[in-house]
């Protein structure tokens, strides 16, 4: 692999150069080991600490550069520059389950594009898949409950990446992750069904808002909805935990030959229950939940950064819907439905962690809306829409020049 670091991989005993095929990366220790074919002994090499730029390319970007019909020079140049920067170990591509889902939905007649795209994503990300939105919310909330000044930095471990800045060397076996393709294909609910559920829910929210409402009312409405869900999840978790404790008492009562007095509690688990459970795993559960619940009561402090971004976006969608804009039923998915929600999830999950992110023009404009912009302006991340791909190319060119 060509890099600007001139590492000499030579056998410590006979000084012979080792072939790349005999060098193995030790990801846990930031070092590599190489075997000399002549002496049959291993030499250990420390690897340099490097900092790569993290990039998130959305599905529309891949559709552009891998389209079989559109062969624009700019698209080709972008692809080549990304590959070169990856070879120079200057960038790391954040690939998510949303990519995997969307790639697996590329129709069979474009199977060549599908395979190429998957290979590109996989090699650019060293075979790593970042966490999904819930994973990021869980990681951020745990840090919020445990650390002081928890959001001064955004560590890549939050998005499920162990070490994207790893110096890559030697022969690295990259798992193909093709199983995810199959998994997503077999387990997906149809987009029509999902869009229908989103539409019903949105209509219900619109009805709850007064006719003379403003954007701030929509924002408040969604914030209260999310906070209410989380508080309910916290209550459910505590109830469930008490029930488990009670069951243990009942068993010991029975074992002691007594008849226990017993009431089966009504536990309805909110959709936030799994998130709550993961947030407090391994922590002092009661103390952590009490702190979180207090933060939620106190001016939205209990909402982590990714949740705040998502809430701002959902509030803007509700505001658009309430005003009666974008009524075209054929464009429901792009405007309000599954397609839009994938964009929302990828921006809310990864925006604070990456150096640059791409979007389609629609989503870019959506990110300029008041409530969303207020959240996104907190981060130095560069955002490139299709109409600004020239600027994206200039940014990539600078990275190449500076290497
Ligand atoms: Zn040797």
CSV table of C-alpha atoms and ligand atoms in Angstrom, one decimal:
chain,number,residue,atom,x,y,z
A,1,UNK,CA,0.0,0.0,0.0
A,2,UNK,CA,1.5,3.3,-1.0
A,3,UNK,CA,1.7,5.9,1.8
A,4,UNK,CA,3.9,8.8,2.6
A,5,UNK,CA,5.3,6.9,5.6
A,6,UNK,CA,8.4,5.1,4.5
A,7,UNK,CA,8.3,2.1,6.7
A,8,UNK,CA,11.0,-0.5,6.3
A,9,UNK,CA,9.8,-4.0,7.0
A,10,UNK,CA,13.1,-5.9,7.3
A,11,UNK,CA,13.9,-9.1,9.2
A,12,UNK,CA,15.8,-8.1,12.4
A,13,UNK,CA,18.1,-11.2,12.0
A,14,UNK,CA,19.1,-11.2,8.3
A,15,UNK,CA,18.0,-7.7,7.3
A,16,UNK,CA,16.1,-9.1,4.3
A,17,UNK,CA,13.0,-7.1,3.1
A,18,UNK,CA,9.8,-8.8,4.0
A,19,UNK,CA,7.1,-9.3,1.4
A,20,UNK,CA,3.7,-7.7,2.0
A,21,UNK,CA,2.0,-11.0,2.0
A,22,UNK,CA,4.0,-12.0,5.2
A,23,UNK,CA,3.0,-8.9,7.2
A,24,UNK,CA,0.1,-9.0,9.5
A,25,UNK,CA,-1.6,-6.1,11.3
A,26,UNK,CA,-2.2,-6.2,15.0
A,27,UNK,CA,-5.2,-3.9,15.3
A,28,UNK,CA,-5.2,-3.9,19.1
A,29,UNK,CA,-1.6,-2.7,19.6
A,30,UNK,CA,-1.0,-0.4,16.6
A,31,UNK,CA,1.8,-2.6,15.4
A,32,UNK,CA,2.5,-5.1,12.7
A,33,UNK,CA,4.3,-8.4,12.7
A,34,UNK,CA,6.3,-9.7,9.7
A,35,UNK,CA,7.6,-13.2,9.1
A,36,UNK,CA,10.9,-13.7,7.3
A,37,UNK,CA,10.6,-16.6,4.9
A,38,UNK,CA,14.3,-17.4,5.1
A,39,UNK,CA,14.8,-17.4,8.9
A,40,UNK,CA,11.2,-18.3,9.7
A,41,UNK,CA,11.1,-15.8,12.5
A,42,UNK,CA,8.8,-12.8,13.3
A,43,UNK,CA,9.8,-9.2,13.6
A,44,UNK,CA,7.5,-6.6,15.3
A,45,UNK,CA,7.1,-3.1,13.9
A,46,UNK,CA,5.5,-0.2,15.7
A,47,UNK,CA,3.1,1.7,13.4
A,48,UNK,CA,2.9,5.5,13.2
A,49,UNK,CA,-0.1,7.3,14.8
A,50,UNK,CA,-2.1,9.0,12.0
A,51,UNK,CA,-5.3,11.0,11.9
A,52,UNK,CA,-7.6,10.4,8.9
A,53,UNK,CA,-10.5,12.5,7.9
A,54,UNK,CA,-13.8,10.8,8.5
A,55,UNK,CA,-16.3,11.1,5.6
A,56,UNK,CA,-19.9,10.1,5.2
A,57,UNK,CA,-21.1,9.7,1.7
A,58,UNK,CA,-24.9,9.3,1.4
A,59,UNK,CA,-26.7,7.0,-1.0
A,60,UNK,CA,-27.4,9.8,-3.5
A,61,UNK,CA,-23.6,10.3,-3.9
A,62,UNK,CA,-23.1,6.6,-4.6
A,63,UNK,CA,-26.0,6.6,-7.1
A,64,UNK,CA,-24.2,9.4,-8.9
A,65,UNK,CA,-20.7,8.0,-9.0
A,66,UNK,CA,-21.9,4.5,-9.8
A,67,UNK,CA,-24.7,5.2,-12.2
A,68,UNK,CA,-24.4,3.2,-15.3
A,69,UNK,CA,-26.0,5.9,-17.4
A,70,UNK,CA,-24.5,9.1,-16.1
A,71,UNK,CA,-20.8,9.3,-16.9
A,72,UNK,CA,-19.9,12.8,-15.9
A,73,UNK,CA,-16.2,13.6,-15.6
A,74,UNK,CA,-16.8,15.2,-12.2
A,75,UNK,CA,-18.2,12.0,-10.8
A,76,UNK,CA,-15.3,10.0,-12.2
A,77,UNK,CA,-12.8,12.4,-10.7
A,78,UNK,CA,-14.5,12.3,-7.3
A,79,UNK,CA,-14.3,8.5,-7.3
A,80,UNK,CA,-10.6,8.5,-8.3
A,81,UNK,CA,-9.7,11.1,-5.6
A,82,UNK,CA,-11.5,9.2,-2.9
A,83,UNK,CA,-9.7,6.0,-3.9
A,84,UNK,CA,-6.3,7.8,-4.0
A,85,UNK,CA,-6.9,9.4,-0.5
A,86,UNK,CA,-7.9,6.1,0.9
A,87,UNK,CA,-4.7,4.6,-0.6
A,88,UNK,CA,-2.7,7.4,1.1
A,89,UNK,CA,-4.5,6.7,4.3
A,90,UNK,CA,-5.9,10.2,4.5
A,91,UNK,CA,-9.5,9.3,4.8
A,92,UNK,CA,-11.8,6.7,6.3
A,93,UNK,CA,-15.3,6.2,5.0
A,94,UNK,CA,-18.1,5.8,7.6
A,95,UNK,CA,-20.4,3.1,6.3
A,96,UNK,CA,-23.7,2.4,8.1
A,97,UNK,CA,-26.5,-0.1,8.1
A,98,UNK,CA,-28.5,2.5,6.1
A,99,UNK,CA,-26.0,2.0,3.2
A,100,UNK,CA,-26.4,-1.7,3.5
A,101,UNK,CA,-30.2,-1.4,3.5
A,102,UNK,CA,-30.2,1.0,0.6
A,103,UNK,CA,-27.6,-0.8,-1.4
A,104,UNK,CA,-29.5,-4.1,-1.0
A,105,UNK,CA,-32.6,-2.3,-2.4
A,106,UNK,CA,-30.9,-1.5,-5.7
A,107,UNK,CA,-33.0,-3.4,-8.3
A,108,UNK,CA,-31.5,-6.6,-9.8
A,109,UNK,CA,-31.2,-5.1,-13.2
A,110,UNK,CA,-28.5,-2.9,-11.8
A,111,UNK,CA,-26.7,-5.7,-10.1
A,112,UNK,CA,-23.3,-4.7,-11.5
A,113,UNK,CA,-23.6,-1.2,-10.0
A,114,UNK,CA,-24.8,-2.9,-6.7
A,115,UNK,CA,-21.8,-5.1,-6.5
A,116,UNK,CA,-19.3,-2.4,-7.4
A,117,UNK,CA,-20.8,0.0,-4.9
A,118,UNK,CA,-20.7,-2.5,-2.1
A,119,UNK,CA,-17.1,-3.4,-2.8
A,120,UNK,CA,-16.1,0.3,-2.9
A,121,UNK,CA,-17.9,1.1,0.4
A,122,UNK,CA,-16.5,-2.0,2.1
A,123,UNK,CA,-12.8,-1.4,1.1
A,124,UNK,CA,-13.0,2.3,1.9
A,125,UNK,CA,-14.2,1.5,5.4
A,126,UNK,CA,-11.7,-1.3,6.0
A,127,UNK,CA,-14.7,-3.7,6.3
A,128,UNK,CA,-16.1,-1.8,9.4
A,129,UNK,CA,-19.8,-1.0,9.8
A,130,UNK,CA,-20.7,1.9,12.1
A,131,UNK,CA,-23.5,1.7,14.6
A,132,UNK,CA,-27.1,2.7,13.9
A,133,UNK,CA,-29.0,5.7,15.3
A,134,UNK,CA,-30.0,3.9,18.5
A,135,UNK,CA,-26.4,2.7,19.2
A,136,UNK,CA,-25.2,6.4,18.9
A,137,UNK,CA,-28.0,7.6,21.2
A,138,UNK,CA,-27.1,5.0,23.7
A,139,UNK,CA,-23.3,5.8,23.6
A,140,UNK,CA,-23.9,9.6,23.9
A,141,UNK,CA,-26.4,9.2,26.8
A,142,UNK,CA,-24.0,6.9,28.7
A,143,UNK,CA,-21.3,9.5,28.4
A,144,UNK,CA,-23.7,12.2,29.4
A,145,UNK,CA,-24.5,10.4,32.6
A,146,UNK,CA,-20.9,9.4,33.4
A,147,UNK,CA,-18.6,12.2,32.2
A,148,UNK,CA,-18.3,15.9,32.8
A,149,UNK,CA,-18.3,18.1,29.7
A,150,UNK,CA,-19.2,15.0,27.8
A,151,UNK,CA,-19.9,16.7,24.5
A,152,UNK,CA,-16.8,18.8,24.1
A,153,UNK,CA,-15.4,15.9,22.0
A,154,UNK,CA,-17.1,13.3,19.9
A,155,UNK,CA,-15.1,10.0,20.1
A,156,UNK,CA,-15.5,7.6,17.2
A,157,UNK,CA,-16.3,4.8,19.7
A,158,UNK,CA,-19.8,6.5,20.0
A,159,UNK,CA,-20.5,5.5,16.4
A,160,UNK,CA,-19.2,1.9,16.9
A,161,UNK,CA,-15.8,2.3,15.3
A,162,UNK,CA,-12.9,0.9,17.2
A,163,UNK,CA,-10.1,2.7,15.4
A,164,UNK,CA,-10.8,4.3,12.1
A,165,UNK,CA,-7.3,6.0,12.3
A,166,UNK,CA,-5.5,2.7,12.3
A,167,UNK,CA,-2.5,2.7,10.0
A,168,UNK,CA,-3.2,-0.1,7.5
A,169,UNK,CA,-0.4,-2.2,6.3
A,170,UNK,CA,0.3,-5.7,4.9
A,171,UNK,CA,-2.3,-8.2,3.8
A,172,UNK,CA,-5.5,-7.3,5.5
A,173,UNK,CA,-8.4,-9.7,5.1
A,174,UNK,CA,-11.5,-7.5,4.8
A,175,UNK,CA,-14.7,-9.3,5.5
A,176,UNK,CA,-17.2,-8.7,2.7
A,177,UNK,CA,-20.2,-8.2,5.0
A,178,UNK,CA,-22.3,-9.6,2.2
A,179,UNK,CA,-24.4,-11.4,4.8
A,180,UNK,CA,-25.9,-8.0,5.8
A,181,UNK,CA,-27.1,-7.7,2.2
A,182,UNK,CA,-29.1,-10.9,2.6
A,183,UNK,CA,-30.2,-10.0,6.1
A,184,UNK,CA,-31.6,-6.7,5.0
A,185,UNK,CA,-33.3,-8.2,2.0
A,186,UNK,CA,-35.1,-10.9,4.0
A,187,UNK,CA,-36.1,-8.9,7.1
A,188,UNK,CA,-37.4,-5.6,5.6
A,189,UNK,CA,-40.9,-4.5,5.9
A,190,UNK,CA,-42.1,-3.0,2.6
A,191,UNK,CA,-41.5,0.7,2.1
A,192,UNK,CA,-45.2,1.1,1.3
A,193,UNK,CA,-46.1,-0.2,4.8
A,194,UNK,CA,-43.5,2.0,6.5
A,195,UNK,CA,-44.6,5.1,4.6
A,196,UNK,CA,-48.2,4.4,5.5
A,197,UNK,CA,-47.3,4.2,9.2
A,198,UNK,CA,-45.3,7.4,9.0
A,199,UNK,CA,-48.1,9.2,7.2
A,200,UNK,CA,-50.7,8.1,9.8
A,201,UNK,CA,-48.4,9.2,12.6
A,202,UNK,CA,-47.7,12.6,11.0
A,203,UNK,CA,-51.4,13.2,10.4
A,204,UNK,CA,-52.1,12.5,14.1
A,205,UNK,CA,-49.4,14.9,15.2
A,206,UNK,CA,-50.7,17.6,12.9
A,207,UNK,CA,-54.2,17.3,14.3
A,208,UNK,CA,-52.9,17.8,17.9
A,209,UNK,CA,-51.4,21.2,17.0
A,210,UNK,CA,-53.5,24.4,17.1
A,211,UNK,CA,-54.2,26.1,13.8
A,212,UNK,CA,-52.3,29.2,14.6
A,213,UNK,CA,-49.2,27.3,15.7
A,214,UNK,CA,-45.6,28.2,14.8
A,215,UNK,CA,-42.4,26.3,14.2
A,216,UNK,CA,-41.5,26.7,17.9
A,217,UNK,CA,-44.7,24.9,18.8
A,218,UNK,CA,-43.9,22.0,16.5
A,219,UNK,CA,-40.4,21.8,18.1
A,220,UNK,CA,-41.9,21.9,21.6
A,221,UNK,CA,-44.4,19.2,20.6
A,222,UNK,CA,-41.8,16.8,19.3
A,223,UNK,CA,-39.5,17.5,22.2
A,224,UNK,CA,-42.2,16.7,24.7
A,225,UNK,CA,-43.2,13.6,22.7
A,226,UNK,CA,-39.6,12.2,22.8
A,227,UNK,CA,-39.0,13.2,26.5
A,228,UNK,CA,-42.4,11.6,27.4
A,229,UNK,CA,-41.3,8.4,25.6
A,230,UNK,CA,-38.0,8.3,27.4
A,231,UNK,CA,-39.5,9.1,30.9
A,232,UNK,CA,-42.1,6.3,30.2
A,233,UNK,CA,-39.2,3.9,29.2
A,234,UNK,CA,-37.4,4.8,32.5
A,235,UNK,CA,-40.6,4.1,34.5
A,236,UNK,CA,-41.1,0.8,32.7
A,237,UNK,CA,-37.5,-0.2,33.3
A,238,UNK,CA,-37.8,0.5,37.1
A,239,UNK,CA,-41.2,-1.4,37.3
A,240,UNK,CA,-39.7,-4.4,35.4
A,241,UNK,CA,-36.7,-4.4,37.7
A,242,UNK,CA,-38.8,-4.3,40.9
A,243,UNK,CA,-40.9,-7.2,39.5
A,244,UNK,CA,-37.7,-9.2,39.0
A,245,UNK,CA,-36.8,-8.5,42.6
A,246,UNK,CA,-40.3,-9.4,43.8
A,247,UNK,CA,-40.2,-12.7,41.8
A,248,UNK,CA,-37.0,-13.7,43.8
A,249,UNK,CA,-38.8,-13.0,47.1
A,250,UNK,CA,-41.8,-15.0,45.9
A,251,UNK,CA,-39.6,-18.0,45.1
A,252,UNK,CA,-37.9,-17.9,48.5
A,253,UNK,CA,-41.4,-17.6,50.2
A,254,UNK,CA,-42.6,-20.7,48.3
A,255,UNK,CA,-39.3,-22.5,49.1
A,256,UNK,CA,-39.9,-21.7,52.8
A,257,UNK,CA,-43.3,-23.3,52.6
A,258,UNK,CA,-45.3,-20.1,52.8
A,259,UNK,CA,-48.0,-18.7,50.5
A,260,UNK,CA,-46.8,-15.4,49.1
A,261,UNK,CA,-49.1,-12.5,48.5
A,262,UNK,CA,-48.5,-11.6,44.9
A,263,UNK,CA,-49.8,-9.1,42.4
A,264,UNK,CA,-48.8,-9.3,38.8
A,265,UNK,CA,-47.8,-5.8,37.7
A,266,UNK,CA,-49.1,-4.2,34.4
A,267,UNK,CA,-45.9,-3.6,32.4
A,268,UNK,CA,-46.4,-2.0,29.1
A,269,UNK,CA,-43.0,-1.4,27.6
A,270,UNK,CA,-42.5,1.8,25.6
A,271,UNK,CA,-40.5,1.6,22.3
A,272,UNK,CA,-37.7,3.3,24.2
A,273,UNK,CA,-37.3,0.4,26.6
A,274,UNK,CA,-34.4,-1.3,24.8
A,275,UNK,CA,-32.5,2.0,24.6
A,276,UNK,CA,-33.0,2.6,28.3
A,277,UNK,CA,-31.9,-0.9,29.1
A,278,UNK,CA,-28.7,-0.5,27.1
A,279,UNK,CA,-27.9,2.9,28.5
A,280,UNK,CA,-27.8,1.7,32.1
A,281,UNK,CA,-26.2,-1.6,31.5
A,282,UNK,CA,-23.3,-2.1,34.0
A,283,UNK,CA,-24.0,1.3,35.7
A,284,UNK,CA,-25.6,2.0,39.1
A,285,UNK,CA,-29.0,1.7,37.4
A,286,UNK,CA,-31.1,3.6,40.0
A,287,UNK,CA,-28.7,6.5,40.3
A,288,UNK,CA,-28.2,6.8,36.5
A,289,UNK,CA,-31.9,6.7,35.7
A,290,UNK,CA,-32.7,9.3,38.4
A,291,UNK,CA,-30.0,11.6,37.0
A,292,UNK,CA,-31.3,11.1,33.4
A,293,UNK,CA,-34.9,11.6,34.4
A,294,UNK,CA,-33.9,14.9,36.2
A,295,UNK,CA,-32.0,16.1,33.2
A,296,UNK,CA,-35.0,15.4,31.0
A,297,UNK,CA,-37.3,17.4,33.3
A,298,UNK,CA,-34.8,20.3,33.3
A,299,UNK,CA,-34.9,22.1,30.0
A,300,UNK,CA,-34.1,19.3,27.5
A,301,UNK,CA,-30.7,18.6,29.0
A,302,UNK,CA,-31.4,14.9,29.0
A,303,UNK,CA,-31.6,14.8,25.2
A,304,UNK,CA,-28.3,13.8,23.7
A,305,UNK,CA,-26.9,15.7,20.6
A,306,UNK,CA,-28.1,13.1,18.0
A,307,UNK,CA,-31.6,13.1,19.5
A,308,UNK,CA,-31.7,16.9,19.4
A,309,UNK,CA,-30.7,16.9,15.7
A,310,UNK,CA,-33.4,14.3,14.9
A,311,UNK,CA,-36.0,16.2,16.9
A,312,UNK,CA,-35.2,19.5,15.1
A,313,UNK,CA,-35.6,17.7,11.7
A,314,UNK,CA,-38.8,16.0,12.7
A,315,UNK,CA,-40.2,19.3,14.0
A,316,UNK,CA,-39.4,20.9,10.6
A,317,UNK,CA,-41.2,18.1,8.8
A,318,UNK,CA,-44.2,18.5,11.1
A,319,UNK,CA,-44.2,22.3,10.4
A,320,UNK,CA,-44.1,21.7,6.6
A,321,UNK,CA,-47.0,19.3,6.9
A,322,UNK,CA,-49.0,21.6,9.2
A,323,UNK,CA,-48.6,24.4,6.7
A,324,UNK,CA,-50.0,22.1,4.0
A,325,UNK,CA,-46.9,22.2,1.9
A,326,UNK,CA,-45.5,19.4,-0.3
A,327,UNK,CA,-48.8,17.6,-0.8
A,328,UNK,CA,-47.8,15.5,-3.8
A,329,UNK,CA,-48.6,11.9,-2.7
A,330,UNK,CA,-46.1,10.5,-5.3
A,331,UNK,CA,-43.3,12.3,-3.5
A,332,UNK,CA,-44.3,11.3,0.0
A,333,UNK,CA,-41.3,9.0,0.6
A,334,UNK,CA,-38.8,11.7,-0.4
A,335,UNK,CA,-40.5,14.5,1.4
A,336,UNK,CA,-41.7,12.8,4.6
A,337,UNK,CA,-41.4,9.0,4.4
A,338,UNK,CA,-38.8,6.2,4.5
A,339,UNK,CA,-36.4,7.9,2.2
A,340,UNK,CA,-36.4,11.2,4.2
A,341,UNK,CA,-36.1,9.3,7.4
A,342,UNK,CA,-32.9,7.5,6.2
A,343,UNK,CA,-31.4,10.9,5.5
A,344,UNK,CA,-32.5,12.2,8.9
A,345,UNK,CA,-31.0,9.1,10.6
A,346,UNK,CA,-27.6,9.4,8.9
A,347,UNK,CA,-27.3,13.1,9.5
A,348,UNK,CA,-28.4,12.8,13.2
A,349,UNK,CA,-26.1,9.8,13.9
A,350,UNK,CA,-22.9,10.9,12.1
A,351,UNK,CA,-22.9,14.6,11.7
A,352,UNK,CA,-21.0,15.4,14.9
A,353,UNK,CA,-18.4,12.7,14.2
A,354,UNK,CA,-17.3,13.3,10.6
A,355,UNK,CA,-15.3,15.9,8.8
A,356,UNK,CA,-17.5,16.0,5.7
A,357,UNK,CA,-20.8,14.6,4.7
A,358,UNK,CA,-22.7,14.6,1.4
A,359,UNK,CA,-26.4,14.9,0.8
A,360,UNK,CA,-28.8,15.4,-2.1
A,361,UNK,CA,-29.9,19.0,-2.9
A,362,UNK,CA,-33.3,18.5,-1.2
A,363,UNK,CA,-31.7,17.4,2.1
A,364,UNK,CA,-29.1,20.1,1.9
A,365,UNK,CA,-31.9,22.7,1.7
A,366,UNK,CA,-33.7,21.0,4.5
A,367,UNK,CA,-30.6,21.3,6.6
A,368,UNK,CA,-30.7,25.1,6.1
A,369,UNK,CA,-34.1,25.3,7.8
A,370,UNK,CA,-34.1,27.3,11.1
A,371,UNK,CA,-34.4,24.6,13.7
A,372,UNK,CA,-32.1,22.2,11.9
A,373,UNK,CA,-29.4,24.8,11.2
A,374,UNK,CA,-29.4,25.8,14.8
A,375,UNK,CA,-28.4,22.3,15.8
A,376,UNK,CA,-26.0,21.6,13.0
A,377,UNK,CA,-24.1,24.9,13.4
A,378,UNK,CA,-22.7,23.5,16.7
A,379,UNK,CA,-20.3,21.3,14.7
A,380,UNK,CA,-17.5,22.2,12.2
A,381,UNK,CA,-18.6,19.4,9.8
A,382,UNK,CA,-18.6,20.3,6.1
A,383,UNK,CA,-21.8,19.5,4.2
A,384,UNK,CA,-21.7,19.0,0.4
A,385,UNK,CA,-24.8,18.8,-1.7
A,386,UNK,CA,-24.8,17.6,-5.2
A,387,UNK,CA,-24.9,21.2,-6.4
A,388,UNK,CA,-21.6,21.8,-4.5
A,389,UNK,CA,-19.7,18.7,-5.7
A,390,UNK,CA,-17.1,21.1,-7.2
A,391,UNK,CA,-16.4,22.3,-3.7
A,392,UNK,CA,-16.2,18.8,-2.4
A,393,UNK,CA,-13.7,18.0,-5.1
A,394,UNK,CA,-11.6,21.1,-4.1
A,395,UNK,CA,-11.6,19.9,-0.5
A,396,UNK,CA,-10.4,16.4,-1.6
A,397,UNK,CA,-7.7,18.0,-3.8
A,398,UNK,CA,-6.4,20.0,-0.8
A,399,UNK,CA,-6.1,16.8,1.2
A,400,UNK,CA,-4.2,15.2,-1.7
A,401,UNK,CA,-1.9,18.2,-2.0
A,402,UNK,CA,-1.2,18.3,1.7
A,403,UNK,CA,-0.1,14.7,1.8
B,1,LIG,ZN1,15.5,-13.2,8.1
